[in-house]
Short mmCIF file of C-alpha atoms (C1' of nucleotides) in Angstrom, two decimals:
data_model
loop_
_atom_site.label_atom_id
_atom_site.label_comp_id
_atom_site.label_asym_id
_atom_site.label_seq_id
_atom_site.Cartn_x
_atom_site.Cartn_y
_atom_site.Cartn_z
CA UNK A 1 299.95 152.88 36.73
CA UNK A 2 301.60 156.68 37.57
CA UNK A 3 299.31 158.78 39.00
CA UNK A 4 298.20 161.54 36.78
CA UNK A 5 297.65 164.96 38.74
CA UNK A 6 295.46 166.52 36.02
CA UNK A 7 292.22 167.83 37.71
CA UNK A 8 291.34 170.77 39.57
CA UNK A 9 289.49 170.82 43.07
CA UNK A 10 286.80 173.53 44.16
CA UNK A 11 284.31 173.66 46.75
CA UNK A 12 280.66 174.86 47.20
CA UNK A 13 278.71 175.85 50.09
CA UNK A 14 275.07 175.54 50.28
CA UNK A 15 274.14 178.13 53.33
CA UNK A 16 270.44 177.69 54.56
CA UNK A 17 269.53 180.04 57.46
CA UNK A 18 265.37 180.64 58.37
CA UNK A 19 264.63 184.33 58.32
CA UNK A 20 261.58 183.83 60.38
CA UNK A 21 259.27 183.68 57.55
CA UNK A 22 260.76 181.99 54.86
CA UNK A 23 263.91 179.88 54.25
CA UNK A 24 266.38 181.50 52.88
CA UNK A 25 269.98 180.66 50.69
CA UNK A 26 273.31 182.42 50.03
CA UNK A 27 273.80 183.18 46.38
CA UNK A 28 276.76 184.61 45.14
CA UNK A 29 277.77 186.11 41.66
CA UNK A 30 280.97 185.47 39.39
CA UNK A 31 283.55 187.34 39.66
CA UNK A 32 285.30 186.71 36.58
CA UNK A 33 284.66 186.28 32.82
CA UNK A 34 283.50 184.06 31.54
CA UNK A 35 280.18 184.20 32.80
CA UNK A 36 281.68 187.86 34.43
CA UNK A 37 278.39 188.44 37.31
CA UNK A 38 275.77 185.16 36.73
CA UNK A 39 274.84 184.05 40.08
CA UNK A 40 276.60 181.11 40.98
CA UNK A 41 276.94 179.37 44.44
CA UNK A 42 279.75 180.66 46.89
CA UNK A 43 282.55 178.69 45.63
CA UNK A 44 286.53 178.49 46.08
CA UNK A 45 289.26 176.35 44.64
CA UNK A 46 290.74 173.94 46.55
CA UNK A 47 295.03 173.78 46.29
CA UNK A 48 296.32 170.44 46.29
CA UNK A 49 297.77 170.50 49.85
CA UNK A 50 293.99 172.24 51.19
CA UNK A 51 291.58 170.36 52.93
CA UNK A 52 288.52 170.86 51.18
CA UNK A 53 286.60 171.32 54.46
CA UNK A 54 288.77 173.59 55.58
CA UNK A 55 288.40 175.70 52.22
CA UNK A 56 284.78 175.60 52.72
CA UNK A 57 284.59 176.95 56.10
CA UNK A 58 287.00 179.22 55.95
CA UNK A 59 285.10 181.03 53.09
CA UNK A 60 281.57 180.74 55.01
CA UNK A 61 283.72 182.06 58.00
CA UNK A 62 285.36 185.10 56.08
CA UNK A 63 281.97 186.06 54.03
CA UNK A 64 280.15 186.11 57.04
CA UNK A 65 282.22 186.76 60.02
CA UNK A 66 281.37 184.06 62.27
CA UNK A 67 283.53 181.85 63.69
CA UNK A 68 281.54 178.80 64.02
CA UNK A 69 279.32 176.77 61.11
CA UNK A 70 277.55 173.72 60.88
CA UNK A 71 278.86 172.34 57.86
CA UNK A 72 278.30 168.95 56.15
CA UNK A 73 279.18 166.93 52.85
CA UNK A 74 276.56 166.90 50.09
CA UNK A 75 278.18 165.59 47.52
CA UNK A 76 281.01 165.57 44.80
CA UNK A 77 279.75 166.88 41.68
CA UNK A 78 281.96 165.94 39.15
CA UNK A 79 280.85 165.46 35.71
CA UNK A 80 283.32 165.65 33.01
CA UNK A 81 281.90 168.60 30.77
CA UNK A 82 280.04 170.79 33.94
CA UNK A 83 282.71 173.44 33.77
CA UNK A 84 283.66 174.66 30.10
CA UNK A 85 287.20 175.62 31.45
CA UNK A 86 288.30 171.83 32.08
CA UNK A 87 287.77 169.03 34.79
CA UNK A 88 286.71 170.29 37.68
CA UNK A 89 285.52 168.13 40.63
CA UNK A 90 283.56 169.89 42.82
CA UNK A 91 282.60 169.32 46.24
CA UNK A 92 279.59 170.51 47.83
CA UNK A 93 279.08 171.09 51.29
CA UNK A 94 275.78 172.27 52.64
CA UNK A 95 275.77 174.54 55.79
CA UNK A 96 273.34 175.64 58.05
CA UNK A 97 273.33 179.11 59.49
CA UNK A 98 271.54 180.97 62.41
CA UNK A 99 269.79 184.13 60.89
CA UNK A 100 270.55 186.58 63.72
CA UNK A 101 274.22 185.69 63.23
CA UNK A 102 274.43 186.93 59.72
CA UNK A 103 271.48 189.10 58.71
CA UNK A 104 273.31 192.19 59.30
CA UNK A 105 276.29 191.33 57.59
CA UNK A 106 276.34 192.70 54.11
CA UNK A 107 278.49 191.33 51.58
CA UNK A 108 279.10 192.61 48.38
CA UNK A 109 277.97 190.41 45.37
CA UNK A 110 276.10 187.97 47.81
CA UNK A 111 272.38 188.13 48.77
CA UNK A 112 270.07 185.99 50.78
CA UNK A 113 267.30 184.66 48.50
CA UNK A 114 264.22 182.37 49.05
CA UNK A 115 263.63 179.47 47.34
CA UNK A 116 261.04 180.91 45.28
CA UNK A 117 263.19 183.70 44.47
CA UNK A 118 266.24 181.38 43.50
CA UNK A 119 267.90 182.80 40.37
CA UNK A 120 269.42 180.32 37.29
CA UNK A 121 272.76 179.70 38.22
CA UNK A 122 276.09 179.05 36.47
CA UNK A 123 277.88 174.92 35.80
CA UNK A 124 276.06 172.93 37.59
CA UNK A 125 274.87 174.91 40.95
CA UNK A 126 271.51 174.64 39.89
CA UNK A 127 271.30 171.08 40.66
CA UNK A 128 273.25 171.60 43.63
CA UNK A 129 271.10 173.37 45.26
CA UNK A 130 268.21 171.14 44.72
CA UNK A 131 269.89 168.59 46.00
CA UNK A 132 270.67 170.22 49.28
CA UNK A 133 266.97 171.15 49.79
CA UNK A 134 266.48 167.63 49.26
CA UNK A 135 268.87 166.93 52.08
CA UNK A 136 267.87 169.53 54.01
CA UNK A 137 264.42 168.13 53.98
CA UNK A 138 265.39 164.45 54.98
CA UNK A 139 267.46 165.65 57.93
CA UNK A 140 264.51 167.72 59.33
CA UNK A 141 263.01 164.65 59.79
CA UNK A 142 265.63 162.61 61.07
CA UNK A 143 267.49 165.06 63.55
CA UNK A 144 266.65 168.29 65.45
CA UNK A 145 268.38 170.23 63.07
CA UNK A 146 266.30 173.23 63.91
CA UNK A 147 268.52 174.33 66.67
CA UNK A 148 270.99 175.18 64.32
CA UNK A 149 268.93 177.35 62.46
CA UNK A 150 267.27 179.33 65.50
CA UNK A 151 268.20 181.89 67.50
CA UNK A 152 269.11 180.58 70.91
CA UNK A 153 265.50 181.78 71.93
CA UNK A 154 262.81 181.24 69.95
CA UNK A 155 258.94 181.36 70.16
CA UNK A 156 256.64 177.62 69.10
CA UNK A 157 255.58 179.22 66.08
CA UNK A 158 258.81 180.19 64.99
CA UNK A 159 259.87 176.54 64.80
CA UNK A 160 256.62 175.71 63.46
CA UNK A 161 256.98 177.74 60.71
CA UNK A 162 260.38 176.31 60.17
CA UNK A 163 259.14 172.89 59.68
CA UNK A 164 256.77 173.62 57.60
CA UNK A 165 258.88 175.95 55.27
CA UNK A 166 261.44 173.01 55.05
CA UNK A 167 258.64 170.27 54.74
CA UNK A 168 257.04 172.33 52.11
CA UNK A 169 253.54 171.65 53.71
CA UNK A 170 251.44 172.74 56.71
CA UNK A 171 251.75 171.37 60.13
CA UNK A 172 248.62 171.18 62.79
CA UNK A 173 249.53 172.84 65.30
CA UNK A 174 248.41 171.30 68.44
CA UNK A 175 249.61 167.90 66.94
CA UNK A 176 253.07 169.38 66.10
CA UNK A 177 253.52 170.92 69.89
CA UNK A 178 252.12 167.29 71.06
CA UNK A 179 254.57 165.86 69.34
CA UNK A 180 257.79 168.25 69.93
CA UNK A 181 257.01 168.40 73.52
CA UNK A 182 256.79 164.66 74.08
CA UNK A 183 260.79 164.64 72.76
CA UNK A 184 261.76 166.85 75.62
CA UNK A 185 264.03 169.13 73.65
CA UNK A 186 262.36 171.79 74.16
CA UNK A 187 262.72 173.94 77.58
CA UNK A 188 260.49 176.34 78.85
CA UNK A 189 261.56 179.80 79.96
CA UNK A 190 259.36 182.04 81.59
CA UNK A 191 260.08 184.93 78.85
CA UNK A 192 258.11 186.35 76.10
CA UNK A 193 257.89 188.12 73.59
CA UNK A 194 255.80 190.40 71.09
CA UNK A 195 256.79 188.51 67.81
CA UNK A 196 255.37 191.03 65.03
CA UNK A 197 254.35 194.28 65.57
CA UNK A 198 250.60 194.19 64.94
CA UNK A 199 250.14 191.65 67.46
CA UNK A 200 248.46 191.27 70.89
CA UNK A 201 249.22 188.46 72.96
CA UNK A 202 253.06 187.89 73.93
CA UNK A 203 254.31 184.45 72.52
CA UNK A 204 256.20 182.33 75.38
CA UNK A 205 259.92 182.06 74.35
CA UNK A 206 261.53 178.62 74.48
CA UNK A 207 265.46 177.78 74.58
CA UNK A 208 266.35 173.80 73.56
CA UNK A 209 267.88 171.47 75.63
CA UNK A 210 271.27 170.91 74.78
CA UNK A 211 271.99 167.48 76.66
CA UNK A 212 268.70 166.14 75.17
CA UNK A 213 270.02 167.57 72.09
CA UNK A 214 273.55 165.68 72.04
CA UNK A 215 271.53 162.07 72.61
CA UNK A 216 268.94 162.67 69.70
CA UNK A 217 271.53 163.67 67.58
CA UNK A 218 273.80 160.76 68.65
CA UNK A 219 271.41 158.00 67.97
CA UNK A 220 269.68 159.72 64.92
CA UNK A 221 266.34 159.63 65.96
CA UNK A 222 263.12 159.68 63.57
CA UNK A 223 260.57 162.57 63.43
CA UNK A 224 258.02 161.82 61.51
CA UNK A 225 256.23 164.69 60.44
CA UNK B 1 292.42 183.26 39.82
CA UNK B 2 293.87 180.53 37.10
CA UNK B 3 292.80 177.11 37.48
CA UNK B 4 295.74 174.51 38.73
CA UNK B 5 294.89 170.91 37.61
CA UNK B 6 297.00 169.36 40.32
CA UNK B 7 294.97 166.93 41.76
CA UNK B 8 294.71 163.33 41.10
CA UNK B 9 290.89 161.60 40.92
CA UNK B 10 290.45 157.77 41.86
CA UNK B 11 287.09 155.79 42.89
CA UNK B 12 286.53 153.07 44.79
CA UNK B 13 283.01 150.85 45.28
CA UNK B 14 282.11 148.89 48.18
CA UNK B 15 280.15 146.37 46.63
CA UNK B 16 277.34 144.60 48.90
CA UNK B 17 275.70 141.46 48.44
CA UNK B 18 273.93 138.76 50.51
CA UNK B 19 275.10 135.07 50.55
CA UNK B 20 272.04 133.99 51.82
CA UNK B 21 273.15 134.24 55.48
CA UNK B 22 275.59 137.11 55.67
CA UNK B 23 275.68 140.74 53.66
CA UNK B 24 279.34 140.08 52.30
CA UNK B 25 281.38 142.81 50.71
CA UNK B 26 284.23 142.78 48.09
CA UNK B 27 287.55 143.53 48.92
CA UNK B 28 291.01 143.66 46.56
CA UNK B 29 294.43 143.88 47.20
CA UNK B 30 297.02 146.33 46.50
CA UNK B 31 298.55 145.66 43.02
CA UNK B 32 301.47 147.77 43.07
CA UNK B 33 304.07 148.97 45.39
CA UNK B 34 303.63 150.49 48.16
CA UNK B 35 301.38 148.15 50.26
CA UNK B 36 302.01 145.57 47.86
CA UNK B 37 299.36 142.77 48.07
CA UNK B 38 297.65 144.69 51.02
CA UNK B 39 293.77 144.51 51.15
CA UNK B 40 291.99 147.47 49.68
CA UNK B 41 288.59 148.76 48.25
CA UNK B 42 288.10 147.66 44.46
CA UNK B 43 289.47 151.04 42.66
CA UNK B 44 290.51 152.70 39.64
CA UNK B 45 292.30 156.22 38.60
CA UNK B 46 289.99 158.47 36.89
CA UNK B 47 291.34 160.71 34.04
CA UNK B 48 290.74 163.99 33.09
CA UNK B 49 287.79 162.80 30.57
CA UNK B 50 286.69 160.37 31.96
CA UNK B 51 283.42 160.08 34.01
CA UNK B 52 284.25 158.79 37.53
CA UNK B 53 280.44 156.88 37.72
CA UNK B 54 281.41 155.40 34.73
CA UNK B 55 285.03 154.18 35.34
CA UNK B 56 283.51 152.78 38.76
CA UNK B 57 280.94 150.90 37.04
CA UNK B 58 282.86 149.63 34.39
CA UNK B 59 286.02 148.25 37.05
CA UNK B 60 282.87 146.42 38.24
CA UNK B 61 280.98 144.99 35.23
CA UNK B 62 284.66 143.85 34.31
CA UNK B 63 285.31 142.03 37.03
CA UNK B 64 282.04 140.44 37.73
CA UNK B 65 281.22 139.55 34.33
CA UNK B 66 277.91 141.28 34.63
CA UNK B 67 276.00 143.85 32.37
CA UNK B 68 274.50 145.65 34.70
CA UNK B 69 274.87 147.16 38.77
CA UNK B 70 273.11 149.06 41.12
CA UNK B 71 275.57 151.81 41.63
CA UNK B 72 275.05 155.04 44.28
CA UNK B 73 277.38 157.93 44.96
CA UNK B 74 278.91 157.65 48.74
CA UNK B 75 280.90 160.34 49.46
CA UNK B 76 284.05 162.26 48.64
CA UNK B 77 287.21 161.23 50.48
CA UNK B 78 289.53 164.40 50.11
CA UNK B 79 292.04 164.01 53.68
CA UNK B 80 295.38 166.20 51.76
CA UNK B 81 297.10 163.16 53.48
CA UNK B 82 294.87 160.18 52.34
CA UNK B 83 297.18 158.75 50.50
CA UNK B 84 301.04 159.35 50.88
CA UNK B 85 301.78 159.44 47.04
CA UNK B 86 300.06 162.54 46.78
CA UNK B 87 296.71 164.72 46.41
CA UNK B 88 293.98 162.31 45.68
CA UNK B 89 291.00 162.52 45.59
CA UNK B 90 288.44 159.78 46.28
CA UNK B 91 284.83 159.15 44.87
CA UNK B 92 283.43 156.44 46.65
CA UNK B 93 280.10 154.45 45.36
CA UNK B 94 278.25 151.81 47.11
CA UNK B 95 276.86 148.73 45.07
CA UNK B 96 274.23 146.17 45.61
CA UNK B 97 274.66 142.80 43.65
CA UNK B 98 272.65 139.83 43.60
CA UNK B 99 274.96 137.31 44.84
CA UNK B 100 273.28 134.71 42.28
CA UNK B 101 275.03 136.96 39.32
CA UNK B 102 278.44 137.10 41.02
CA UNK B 103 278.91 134.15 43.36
CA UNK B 104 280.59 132.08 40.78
CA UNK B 105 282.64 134.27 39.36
CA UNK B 106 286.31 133.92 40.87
CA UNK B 107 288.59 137.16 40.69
CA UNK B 108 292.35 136.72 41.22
CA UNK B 109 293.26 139.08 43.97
CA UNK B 110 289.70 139.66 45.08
CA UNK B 111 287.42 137.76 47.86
CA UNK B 112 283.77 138.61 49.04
CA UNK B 113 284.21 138.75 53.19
CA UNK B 114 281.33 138.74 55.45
CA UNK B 115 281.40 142.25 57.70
CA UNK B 116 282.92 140.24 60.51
CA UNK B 117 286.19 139.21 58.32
CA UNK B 118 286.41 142.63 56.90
CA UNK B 119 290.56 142.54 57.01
CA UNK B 120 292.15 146.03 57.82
CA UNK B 121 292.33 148.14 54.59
CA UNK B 122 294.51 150.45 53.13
CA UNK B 123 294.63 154.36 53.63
CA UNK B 124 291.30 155.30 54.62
CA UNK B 125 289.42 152.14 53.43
CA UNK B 126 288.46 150.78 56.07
CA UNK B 127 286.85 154.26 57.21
CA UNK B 128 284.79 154.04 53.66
CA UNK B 129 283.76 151.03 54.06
CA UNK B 130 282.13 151.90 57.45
CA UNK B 131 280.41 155.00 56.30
CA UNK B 132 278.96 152.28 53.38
CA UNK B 133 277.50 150.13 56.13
CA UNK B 134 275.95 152.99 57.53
CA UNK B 135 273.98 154.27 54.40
CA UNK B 136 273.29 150.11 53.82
CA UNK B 137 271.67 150.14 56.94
CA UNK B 138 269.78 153.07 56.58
CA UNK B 139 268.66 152.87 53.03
CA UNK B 140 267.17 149.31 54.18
CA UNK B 141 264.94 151.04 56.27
CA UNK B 142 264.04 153.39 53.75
CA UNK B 143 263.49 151.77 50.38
CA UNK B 144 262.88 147.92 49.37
CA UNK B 145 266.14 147.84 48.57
CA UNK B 146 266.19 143.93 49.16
CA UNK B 147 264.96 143.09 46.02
CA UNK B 148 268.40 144.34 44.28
CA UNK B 149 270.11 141.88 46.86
CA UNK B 150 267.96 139.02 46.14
CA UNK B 151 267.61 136.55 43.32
CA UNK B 152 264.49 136.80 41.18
CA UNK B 153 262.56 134.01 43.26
CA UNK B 154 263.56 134.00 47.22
CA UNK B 155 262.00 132.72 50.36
CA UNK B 156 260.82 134.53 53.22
CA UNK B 157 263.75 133.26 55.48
CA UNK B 158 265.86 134.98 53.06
CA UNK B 159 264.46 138.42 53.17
CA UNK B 160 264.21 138.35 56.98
CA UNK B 161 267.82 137.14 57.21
CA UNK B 162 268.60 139.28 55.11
CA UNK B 163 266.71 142.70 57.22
CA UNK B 164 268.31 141.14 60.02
CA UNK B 165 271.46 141.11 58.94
CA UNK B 166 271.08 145.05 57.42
CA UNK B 167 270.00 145.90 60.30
CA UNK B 168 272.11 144.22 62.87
CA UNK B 169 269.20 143.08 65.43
CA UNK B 170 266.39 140.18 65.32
CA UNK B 171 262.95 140.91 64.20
CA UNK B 172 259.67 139.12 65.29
CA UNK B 173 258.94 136.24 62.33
CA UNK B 174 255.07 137.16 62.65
CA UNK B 175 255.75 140.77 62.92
CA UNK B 176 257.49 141.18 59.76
CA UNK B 177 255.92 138.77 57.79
CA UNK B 178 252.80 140.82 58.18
CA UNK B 179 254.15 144.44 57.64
CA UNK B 180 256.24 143.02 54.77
CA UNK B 181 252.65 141.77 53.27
CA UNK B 182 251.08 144.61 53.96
CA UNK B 183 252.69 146.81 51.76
CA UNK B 184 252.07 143.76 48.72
CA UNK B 185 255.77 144.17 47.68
CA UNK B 186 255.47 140.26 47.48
CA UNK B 187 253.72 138.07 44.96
CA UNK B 188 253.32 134.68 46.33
CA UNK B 189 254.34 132.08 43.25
CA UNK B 190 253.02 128.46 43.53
CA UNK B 191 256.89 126.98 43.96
CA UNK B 192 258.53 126.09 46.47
CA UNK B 193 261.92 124.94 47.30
CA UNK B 194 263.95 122.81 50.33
CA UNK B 195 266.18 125.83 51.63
CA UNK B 196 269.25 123.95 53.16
CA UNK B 197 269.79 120.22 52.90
CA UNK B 198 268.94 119.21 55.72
CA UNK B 199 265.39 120.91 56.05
CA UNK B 200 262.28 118.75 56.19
CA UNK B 201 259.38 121.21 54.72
CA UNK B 202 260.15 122.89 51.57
CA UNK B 203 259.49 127.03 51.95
CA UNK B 204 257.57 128.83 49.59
CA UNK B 205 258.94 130.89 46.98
CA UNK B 206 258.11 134.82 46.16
CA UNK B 207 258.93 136.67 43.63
CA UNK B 208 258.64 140.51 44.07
CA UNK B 209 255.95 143.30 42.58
CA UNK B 210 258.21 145.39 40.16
CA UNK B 211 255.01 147.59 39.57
CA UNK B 212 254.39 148.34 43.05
CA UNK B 213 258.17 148.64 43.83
CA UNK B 214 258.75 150.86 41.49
CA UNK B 215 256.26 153.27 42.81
CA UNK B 216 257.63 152.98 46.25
CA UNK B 217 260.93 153.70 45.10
CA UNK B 218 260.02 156.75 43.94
CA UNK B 219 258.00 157.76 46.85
CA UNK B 220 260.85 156.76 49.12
CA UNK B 221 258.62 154.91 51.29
CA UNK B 222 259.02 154.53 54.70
CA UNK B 223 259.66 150.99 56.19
CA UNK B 224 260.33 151.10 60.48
CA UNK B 225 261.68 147.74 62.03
"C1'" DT C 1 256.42 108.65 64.45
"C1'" DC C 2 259.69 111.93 65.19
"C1'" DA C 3 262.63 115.86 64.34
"C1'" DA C 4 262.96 120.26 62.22
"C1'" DA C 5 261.70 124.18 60.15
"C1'" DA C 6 257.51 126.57 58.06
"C1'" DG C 7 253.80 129.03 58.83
"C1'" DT C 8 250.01 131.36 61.35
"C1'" DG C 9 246.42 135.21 65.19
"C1'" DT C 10 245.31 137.79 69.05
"C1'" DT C 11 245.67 141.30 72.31
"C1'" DA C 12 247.25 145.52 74.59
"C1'" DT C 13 249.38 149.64 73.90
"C1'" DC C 14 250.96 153.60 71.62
"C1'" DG C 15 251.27 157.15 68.37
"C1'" DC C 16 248.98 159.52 64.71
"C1'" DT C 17 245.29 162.33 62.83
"C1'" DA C 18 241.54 165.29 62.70
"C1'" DC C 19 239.17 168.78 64.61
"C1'" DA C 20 237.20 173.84 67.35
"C1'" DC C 21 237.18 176.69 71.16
"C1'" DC C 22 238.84 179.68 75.07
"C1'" DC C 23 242.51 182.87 76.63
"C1'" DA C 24 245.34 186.78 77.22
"C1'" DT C 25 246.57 190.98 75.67
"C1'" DG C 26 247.11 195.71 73.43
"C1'" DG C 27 244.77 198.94 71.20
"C1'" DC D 1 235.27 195.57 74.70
"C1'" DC D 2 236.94 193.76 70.74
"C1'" DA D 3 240.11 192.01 67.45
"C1'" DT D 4 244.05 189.13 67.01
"C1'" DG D 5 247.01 185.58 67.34
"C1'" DG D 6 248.41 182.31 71.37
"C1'" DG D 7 247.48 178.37 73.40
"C1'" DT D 8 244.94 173.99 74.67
"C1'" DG D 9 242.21 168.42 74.71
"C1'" DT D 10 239.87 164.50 73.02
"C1'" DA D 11 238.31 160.59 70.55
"C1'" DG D 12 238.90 157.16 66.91
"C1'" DC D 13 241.88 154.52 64.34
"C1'" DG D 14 245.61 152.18 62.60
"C1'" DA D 15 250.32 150.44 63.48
"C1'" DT D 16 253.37 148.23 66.57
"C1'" DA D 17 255.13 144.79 69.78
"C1'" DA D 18 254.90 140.82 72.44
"C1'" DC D 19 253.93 136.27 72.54
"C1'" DA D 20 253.41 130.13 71.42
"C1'" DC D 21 251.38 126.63 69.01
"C1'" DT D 22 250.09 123.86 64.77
"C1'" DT D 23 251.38 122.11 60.24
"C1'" DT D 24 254.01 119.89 56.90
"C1'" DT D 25 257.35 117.04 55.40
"C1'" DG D 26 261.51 113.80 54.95
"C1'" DA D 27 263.95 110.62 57.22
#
DNA sequence: TCAAAAGTGTTATCGCTACACCCATGG
DNA sequence: CCATGGGTGTAGCGATAACACTTTTGA
């Protein structure tokens, strides 16, 4: 049977980043008709001699001027009728992104939004996204993915908060530093700072432990929050 | 930017089942020139309206004479350089069969291999069928997925073989009978069988708790050997 | 009656959960 | 000196892991 070379390759990125408070994903808008300004995900075609990866980063990298992103396969979404212009395969990446790294950047036609604040989207982008929070909430469990997300130094309730933005419930506290201290991953520095401006006592700033890091990752531990 | 449909769409399914002693996988051969006769993934081309889910289930319930199969999306396989005839794109599903369904049925050109005899593959086949493995092994741990593998009635030799095998280590006879009972997945029926020929005391036979695993399924439960 | 596989309990340890108060600091 | 969030310990319970002998049956 001939090969038939009669569908057309694009790529989405799902970009997570924690703004401290709340988590928080890129959102794009459509640049051209139809559909001329819904919100869609950031999204490229892929050319037949691009790597799709490469696409995908390269975008992330260009929207938000960073040259380094934690990217990795979602899924290919490829229905026959999800775009009205013809077959389109689409495949999704989902990235995660250190806040400090891009809050400032401003890009025209793209905002950060919180989940809650997550806007109907175009094709199929809607179910996109829910499946990378899906994802997103596995891998918290089953790899110290919050080091991606953090600034290099961050206070306990920081990644506290984290967890239990991206495990959608709360955390006890004491049982959650029990438990993130007995992994080791965590290092002490002797730092602190005033996280919010109302407040009184100095949180302790902590840095992670990047050889710890490596092995948990490696052997895909299991955090079970 | 105009949309350039330029980019061909295959699937291929790693299909898993367990012979009672080892998970065994199906694996094809090469039809056509190039690689002629060379062993590769069970695949198809996908057309331009066609759903790639249901071209891969289809190539399946074709050649295993059966109605029905436990299909999952793997991954997207998108190297530009894949495969040398040009710009394909791969859609890769795993499978679970009960070998019961399928053992009988003989397929010119296609052989069920235990993991050890897994022959070296075409293009990036072989890579597939690792990443396959991987999700096999993990999804053990994480859903009762045994009950797709097994037949309707089974002993409990052939479920711990069978996490064995999934899992790739030896687990304590007492230990996981108890755990396994504990979460009254099984129903104990009143048969029993004599396993291999040569066995003196016939084993009891189980059937499984569709009720129960069906609400564990949806929980995504959380089973640690 | 023997060979072979089936089937069964106990104990020590570890991790999880639930829960409430003191501490340090800036205002 | 007080208000605010930061930081700490313990006890009970349930799950896990390690471990070896008895039972049933066919030959």
């Amino acid at each position: 049977m001939a090969i038939k070379f009669d569908v057309a390759l694009s790529t989405s990125v799902i970009a997570f980043a924690f703004n401290g408070a709340n988590l928080v994903s890129l959102v794009g808008e459509k640049s051209e008709e139809p559909y001329k300004g819904a919100p869609m995900l950031p999204s490229k075609w892929v050319r037949a001699n691009e790597s799709v990866e490469d696409v995908a980063k390269n975008m992330m990298k260009r929207l938000l001027k960073i040259d380094h992103i934690y990217l990795e396969q979602l899924n290919a979404f490829a229905r026959v009728y999800r775009n009205p212009m013809g077959r389109v395969v689409n495949i999704a990446y989902y990235a995660l992104l250190n806040w400090d790294e891009v809050k400032a950047v401003k890009i025209p036609g793209y905002r950060w939004v919180s989940l809650a604040d997550k806007p109907e989207m175009i094709f199929d982008h809607n179910e996109i996204h829910d499946m990378a929070y899906e994802r997103l909430k596995r891998r918290v469990k089953g790899r110290p993915i919050g080091f991606v997300l953090l600034a290099k130094q961050f206070t306990f309730n920081n990644i506290h908060t984290l967890y239990e933005e991206c495990l959608g419930k709360e955390l006890d506290k004491r049982n959650f530093r029990k438990k993130f201290m007995r992994s080791e991953l965590l290092m002490d520095t002797t730092e602190s700072v005033i996280e919010a401006p109302g407040n009184k006592k100095p949180s302790r700033l902590y840095e992670f432990n990047q050889h710890k890091y490596d092995k948990l990752t490696l052997k895909g531990y299991d955090f079970k929050f």
